[in-house]
């Protein structure tokens, strides 16, 4: 997966999730195309080395796809509404994050355009050069697709014997031949994508419901089980630790706790005496 490192610090993408992954070839290079649905979140897992994401928050932005790795990245902008929204769930250690990303409705000028997501984090060793890593190409689909126009354009290009041209960044990109065939195929792809999304969300809801039901079925703690847990814990300690923990429990206990402990000990000793006496009488 993509990675950027410098002076023992690094930022990399561990995995990139999507509805469907296709492959296409551009300029003789085979690439992955991640298909996502607009306004439906998808997940990208990132990790760092030598950098805490708690101290250095992750930056995320939507950029246009590109052919040359060395060319400047152009951010997608010029819209009243925010095109990309994200939530980064950072692990307690600070070196991993699960990023939920949502791409909102795009304008008609972006039909057939591919995008990427750029992740960045401040470099503690060089404030002027933050670390950055870029996702694989992304295609955004919707329920009502207009991709058939690009498919017809590709078909005409093949029939005329002309090869597909490489569009400039920001222009409409024709979907690759492997991804878009005809209108019926494209419609089927969108139906499959939406069905998979609904199934995934349904499974998540069912899993949450099962966890909730299992928690409700946990048997309540009884007096006997609580006492057994106390004795098991007590006998697992060595002699010195027993005395130290008992002193601490008495010092930190409330007046009510101490009264309950005294009552418990008296009752416990009395019951032991009665049991011994009863056994002797027999």
Tab-separated table of C-alpha atoms in Angstrom:
chain	number	residue	atom	x	y	z
A	1	UNK	CA	0.000	0.000	0.000
A	2	UNK	CA	1.100	3.650	-0.462
A	3	UNK	CA	3.673	4.895	2.052
A	4	UNK	CA	5.633	8.076	2.817
A	5	UNK	CA	8.586	8.017	5.222
A	6	UNK	CA	11.322	10.387	6.365
A	7	UNK	CA	13.851	10.284	9.242
A	8	UNK	CA	12.356	7.265	11.047
A	9	UNK	CA	8.796	8.622	10.769
A	10	UNK	CA	6.238	7.401	8.261
A	11	UNK	CA	2.618	7.605	7.156
A	12	UNK	CA	1.047	4.811	5.137
A	13	UNK	CA	-2.274	3.378	4.000
A	14	UNK	CA	-2.799	-0.146	5.343
A	15	UNK	CA	-6.024	-0.866	3.454
A	16	UNK	CA	-8.624	0.913	1.360
A	17	UNK	CA	-12.185	-0.386	1.360
A	18	UNK	CA	-14.809	0.105	-1.341
A	19	UNK	CA	-17.915	-1.504	-2.785
A	20	UNK	CA	-16.136	-3.022	-5.778
A	21	UNK	CA	-12.523	-2.999	-6.946
A	22	UNK	CA	-11.896	-2.974	-10.689
A	23	UNK	CA	-8.697	-2.726	-12.695
A	24	UNK	CA	-7.884	-0.499	-15.646
A	25	UNK	CA	-4.838	0.336	-17.716
A	26	UNK	CA	-3.657	3.873	-18.387
A	27	UNK	CA	-0.470	4.687	-20.264
A	28	UNK	CA	0.496	1.036	-20.125
A	29	UNK	CA	0.208	0.848	-16.331
A	30	UNK	CA	-2.446	-1.322	-14.653
A	31	UNK	CA	-4.155	0.352	-11.704
A	32	UNK	CA	-6.910	-0.440	-9.226
A	33	UNK	CA	-10.149	1.513	-9.376
A	34	UNK	CA	-12.131	1.644	-6.120
A	35	UNK	CA	-15.834	2.219	-6.724
A	36	UNK	CA	-17.780	3.957	-3.935
A	37	UNK	CA	-21.282	5.414	-3.692
A	38	UNK	CA	-21.804	9.099	-3.067
A	39	UNK	CA	-22.891	10.109	0.478
A	40	UNK	CA	-22.198	6.525	1.640
A	41	UNK	CA	-19.116	6.295	3.927
A	42	UNK	CA	-16.196	4.060	2.999
A	43	UNK	CA	-13.202	3.146	5.162
A	44	UNK	CA	-9.470	3.727	4.766
A	45	UNK	CA	-7.050	2.411	7.406
A	46	UNK	CA	-3.861	4.416	7.918
A	47	UNK	CA	-0.911	3.985	10.266
A	48	UNK	CA	2.114	5.994	11.347
A	49	UNK	CA	5.579	5.321	12.699
A	50	UNK	CA	7.185	7.772	15.121
A	51	UNK	CA	4.142	10.092	15.036
A	52	UNK	CA	1.135	10.186	17.375
A	53	UNK	CA	-2.112	11.057	15.640
A	54	UNK	CA	-3.370	12.361	18.981
A	55	UNK	CA	-0.661	15.045	18.970
A	56	UNK	CA	-0.586	15.572	15.187
A	57	UNK	CA	-4.126	15.308	13.738
A	58	UNK	CA	-4.636	13.703	10.360
A	59	UNK	CA	-5.503	15.932	7.396
A	60	UNK	CA	-7.755	14.574	4.618
A	61	UNK	CA	-8.694	16.147	1.279
A	62	UNK	CA	-10.149	15.130	-2.073
A	63	UNK	CA	-7.889	15.552	-5.115
A	64	UNK	CA	-8.126	14.749	-8.817
A	65	UNK	CA	-6.585	11.554	-10.123
A	66	UNK	CA	-3.275	11.931	-11.945
A	67	UNK	CA	-1.004	10.001	-14.298
A	68	UNK	CA	2.422	11.196	-13.212
A	69	UNK	CA	3.404	10.622	-9.587
A	70	UNK	CA	5.639	13.701	-9.678
A	71	UNK	CA	3.023	16.195	-10.850
A	72	UNK	CA	1.388	18.627	-8.413
A	73	UNK	CA	-1.865	17.450	-6.852
A	74	UNK	CA	-4.959	19.526	-7.541
A	75	UNK	CA	-7.598	19.648	-4.795
A	76	UNK	CA	-11.237	19.390	-5.844
A	77	UNK	CA	-12.935	22.667	-4.950
A	78	UNK	CA	-15.146	25.455	-6.211
A	79	UNK	CA	-18.337	24.164	-4.587
A	80	UNK	CA	-20.640	25.757	-2.044
A	81	UNK	CA	-21.103	22.516	-0.106
A	82	UNK	CA	-18.290	20.467	1.373
A	83	UNK	CA	-17.466	17.690	-1.065
A	84	UNK	CA	-15.580	15.463	1.385
A	85	UNK	CA	-16.405	14.752	5.015
A	86	UNK	CA	-14.479	12.409	7.279
A	87	UNK	CA	-14.181	11.100	10.825
A	88	UNK	CA	-10.856	9.670	12.021
A	89	UNK	CA	-11.127	7.048	14.772
A	90	UNK	CA	-7.623	7.038	16.256
A	91	UNK	CA	-6.417	4.034	18.268
A	92	UNK	CA	-5.403	4.593	21.894
A	93	UNK	CA	-1.736	4.127	20.966
A	94	UNK	CA	-2.022	6.959	18.439
A	95	UNK	CA	-0.316	5.096	15.604
A	96	UNK	CA	-3.380	3.820	13.726
A	97	UNK	CA	-6.622	5.374	12.518
A	98	UNK	CA	-9.791	4.098	10.891
A	99	UNK	CA	-10.989	6.935	8.656
A	100	UNK	CA	-14.651	7.048	7.601
A	101	UNK	CA	-14.905	9.100	4.410
A	102	UNK	CA	-18.019	10.366	2.672
A	103	UNK	CA	-18.025	12.059	-0.742
A	104	UNK	CA	-21.089	14.235	-1.225
A	105	UNK	CA	-22.954	14.987	-4.437
A	106	UNK	CA	-20.685	16.161	-7.240
A	107	UNK	CA	-21.573	18.502	-10.085
A	108	UNK	CA	-22.284	17.348	-13.629
A	109	UNK	CA	-18.828	18.465	-14.738
A	110	UNK	CA	-17.333	15.632	-12.692
A	111	UNK	CA	-19.133	12.857	-14.580
A	112	UNK	CA	-16.607	10.146	-15.354
A	113	UNK	CA	-13.890	11.863	-13.326
A	114	UNK	CA	-11.635	9.823	-11.068
A	115	UNK	CA	-10.429	11.079	-7.721
A	116	UNK	CA	-8.034	10.184	-4.940
A	117	UNK	CA	-7.929	10.957	-1.228
A	118	UNK	CA	-4.794	12.628	0.149
A	119	UNK	CA	-3.837	12.033	3.791
A	120	UNK	CA	-1.285	14.251	5.523
A	121	UNK	CA	0.242	14.677	8.976
A	122	UNK	CA	2.767	17.134	10.367
A	123	UNK	CA	6.400	15.987	10.323
A	124	UNK	CA	7.877	16.555	13.815
A	125	UNK	CA	11.386	16.665	12.281
A	126	UNK	CA	10.549	19.105	9.470
A	127	UNK	CA	7.579	21.412	9.903
A	128	UNK	CA	7.847	22.692	6.312
A	129	UNK	CA	7.474	19.202	4.773
A	130	UNK	CA	4.482	17.287	6.171
A	131	UNK	CA	4.157	13.601	5.392
A	132	UNK	CA	1.533	12.764	2.767
A	133	UNK	CA	0.165	9.536	1.295
A	134	UNK	CA	-2.361	9.157	-1.533
A	135	UNK	CA	-5.102	6.561	-1.973
A	136	UNK	CA	-5.759	4.457	-5.059
A	137	UNK	CA	-8.026	5.998	-7.757
A	138	UNK	CA	-11.696	6.328	-6.790
A	139	UNK	CA	-14.844	6.388	-8.907
A	140	UNK	CA	-18.027	7.805	-7.340
A	141	UNK	CA	-21.335	6.303	-8.496
A	142	UNK	CA	-24.935	7.180	-7.733
A	143	UNK	CA	-28.336	5.573	-8.092
A	144	UNK	CA	-29.038	7.422	-11.349
A	145	UNK	CA	-25.900	7.035	-13.400
A	146	UNK	CA	-25.070	9.044	-16.487
A	147	UNK	CA	-21.974	7.000	-17.236
A	148	UNK	CA	-23.629	5.589	-20.358
A	149	UNK	CA	-22.633	8.807	-22.151
A	150	UNK	CA	-18.979	8.118	-21.444
A	151	UNK	CA	-19.509	4.506	-22.457
A	152	UNK	CA	-20.986	5.593	-25.792
A	153	UNK	CA	-18.050	7.959	-26.272
A	154	UNK	CA	-15.620	5.099	-25.641
A	155	UNK	CA	-17.539	2.867	-28.048
A	156	UNK	CA	-17.401	5.478	-30.808
A	157	UNK	CA	-13.675	5.880	-30.221
A	158	UNK	CA	-13.112	2.137	-30.602
A	159	UNK	CA	-15.286	1.935	-33.734
A	160	UNK	CA	-13.407	4.772	-35.397
A	161	UNK	CA	-10.086	3.119	-34.634
A	162	UNK	CA	-8.907	5.992	-32.480
A	163	UNK	CA	-7.332	5.169	-29.156
A	164	UNK	CA	-8.597	6.835	-25.956
A	165	UNK	CA	-6.915	10.132	-25.162
A	166	UNK	CA	-5.447	10.996	-21.771
A	167	UNK	CA	-7.614	13.822	-20.330
A	168	UNK	CA	-6.057	16.706	-18.462
A	169	UNK	CA	-6.536	16.921	-14.728
A	170	UNK	CA	-9.923	18.373	-13.835
A	171	UNK	CA	-11.473	17.408	-17.186
A	172	UNK	CA	-13.995	14.628	-17.595
A	173	UNK	CA	-12.261	11.263	-17.713
A	174	UNK	CA	-13.824	8.454	-19.715
A	175	UNK	CA	-14.280	5.373	-17.547
A	176	UNK	CA	-11.854	2.586	-18.502
A	177	UNK	CA	-12.955	-0.067	-20.949
A	178	UNK	CA	-12.790	-2.785	-18.300
A	179	UNK	CA	-15.213	-0.913	-16.048
A	180	UNK	CA	-17.876	0.431	-18.416
A	181	UNK	CA	-19.207	-1.634	-21.271
A	182	UNK	CA	-22.763	-0.590	-22.107
A	183	UNK	CA	-25.738	0.941	-20.374
A	184	UNK	CA	-27.133	-2.388	-19.177
A	185	UNK	CA	-23.783	-3.491	-17.698
A	186	UNK	CA	-23.304	-0.181	-15.920
A	187	UNK	CA	-26.809	-0.281	-14.467
A	188	UNK	CA	-26.185	-3.810	-13.179
A	189	UNK	CA	-22.963	-2.665	-11.515
A	190	UNK	CA	-24.780	0.096	-9.648
A	191	UNK	CA	-27.559	-2.267	-8.547
A	192	UNK	CA	-24.986	-4.748	-7.208
A	193	UNK	CA	-23.138	-1.965	-5.374
A	194	UNK	CA	-26.294	-0.655	-3.693
A	195	UNK	CA	-27.394	-4.195	-2.752
A	196	UNK	CA	-24.025	-4.929	-1.147
A	197	UNK	CA	-24.233	-1.703	0.846
A	198	UNK	CA	-27.708	-2.550	2.136
A	199	UNK	CA	-26.611	-6.076	3.101
A	200	UNK	CA	-23.531	-4.766	4.921
A	201	UNK	CA	-25.561	-2.250	6.922
A	202	UNK	CA	-28.200	-4.881	7.716
A	203	UNK	CA	-25.514	-7.245	9.046
A	204	UNK	CA	-24.051	-4.484	11.218
A	205	UNK	CA	-27.500	-3.704	12.685
A	206	UNK	CA	-28.132	-7.402	13.396
A	207	UNK	CA	-24.737	-7.770	15.095
A	208	UNK	CA	-25.456	-4.784	17.346
A	209	UNK	CA	-28.885	-6.217	18.230
A	210	UNK	CA	-27.366	-9.612	19.109
A	211	UNK	CA	-24.745	-7.970	21.352
A	212	UNK	CA	-27.485	-6.012	23.113
A	213	UNK	CA	-29.606	-9.153	23.664
A	214	UNK	CA	-26.631	-11.148	24.960
A	215	UNK	CA	-25.786	-8.415	27.452
A	216	UNK	CA	-29.380	-8.421	28.718
A	217	UNK	CA	-29.254	-12.221	29.235
A	218	UNK	CA	-26.214	-12.089	31.513
A	219	UNK	CA	-27.265	-13.574	34.900
A	220	UNK	CA	-27.289	-11.061	37.789
A	221	UNK	CA	-24.502	-11.286	40.359
A	222	UNK	CA	-25.695	-13.211	43.433
A	223	UNK	CA	-24.400	-12.873	47.001
A	224	UNK	CA	-22.885	-16.358	46.817
A	225	UNK	CA	-21.057	-15.692	43.534
A	226	UNK	CA	-19.790	-12.337	44.822
A	227	UNK	CA	-18.393	-14.007	47.966
A	228	UNK	CA	-16.755	-16.752	45.900
A	229	UNK	CA	-15.098	-14.140	43.668
A	230	UNK	CA	-13.859	-12.328	46.803
A	231	UNK	CA	-12.380	-15.490	48.318
A	232	UNK	CA	-10.797	-16.560	45.023
A	233	UNK	CA	-9.188	-13.158	44.686
A	234	UNK	CA	-8.034	-13.215	48.331
A	235	UNK	CA	-6.394	-16.648	48.086
A	236	UNK	CA	-4.597	-15.659	44.882
A	237	UNK	CA	-2.550	-13.104	46.893
A	238	UNK	CA	0.529	-13.881	48.977
A	239	UNK	CA	0.515	-13.207	52.758
A	240	UNK	CA	2.195	-9.805	52.585
A	241	UNK	CA	-0.030	-8.581	49.795
A	242	UNK	CA	-3.156	-9.753	51.614
A	243	UNK	CA	-2.348	-7.594	54.647
A	244	UNK	CA	-1.478	-4.576	52.524
A	245	UNK	CA	-4.631	-4.740	50.424
A	246	UNK	CA	-6.851	-5.326	53.459
A	247	UNK	CA	-5.391	-2.250	55.179
A	248	UNK	CA	-5.944	-0.197	52.062
A	249	UNK	CA	-9.530	-1.421	51.757
A	250	UNK	CA	-10.237	-0.433	55.388
A	251	UNK	CA	-8.554	2.965	55.023
A	252	UNK	CA	-10.432	3.819	51.840
A	253	UNK	CA	-13.753	2.309	52.902
A	254	UNK	CA	-16.720	4.356	54.072
A	255	UNK	CA	-18.283	4.015	57.517
A	256	UNK	CA	-21.057	1.983	55.927
A	257	UNK	CA	-18.496	-0.368	54.309
A	258	UNK	CA	-16.727	-0.934	57.655
A	259	UNK	CA	-20.015	-1.621	59.456
A	260	UNK	CA	-21.008	-4.112	56.749
A	261	UNK	CA	-17.623	-5.851	56.987
A	262	UNK	CA	-17.892	-6.128	60.818
A	263	UNK	CA	-21.396	-7.539	60.534
A	264	UNK	CA	-20.278	-9.975	57.846
A	265	UNK	CA	-17.350	-11.226	59.953
A	266	UNK	CA	-19.492	-11.706	63.070
A	267	UNK	CA	-22.140	-13.609	61.154
A	268	UNK	CA	-19.528	-15.671	59.350
A	269	UNK	CA	-17.766	-16.664	62.603
A	270	UNK	CA	-21.081	-17.440	64.337
A	271	UNK	CA	-22.208	-19.668	61.470
A	272	UNK	CA	-18.874	-21.513	61.458
A	273	UNK	CA	-19.272	-22.104	65.234
A	274	UNK	CA	-22.792	-23.420	64.787
A	275	UNK	CA	-21.645	-25.736	61.986
A	276	UNK	CA	-18.795	-27.136	64.141
A	277	UNK	CA	-21.109	-27.571	67.130
A	278	UNK	CA	-23.737	-29.323	65.010
A	279	UNK	CA	-21.125	-31.699	63.621
A	280	UNK	CA	-19.920	-32.543	67.169
A	281	UNK	CA	-23.440	-33.304	68.390
A	282	UNK	CA	-23.887	-35.793	65.580
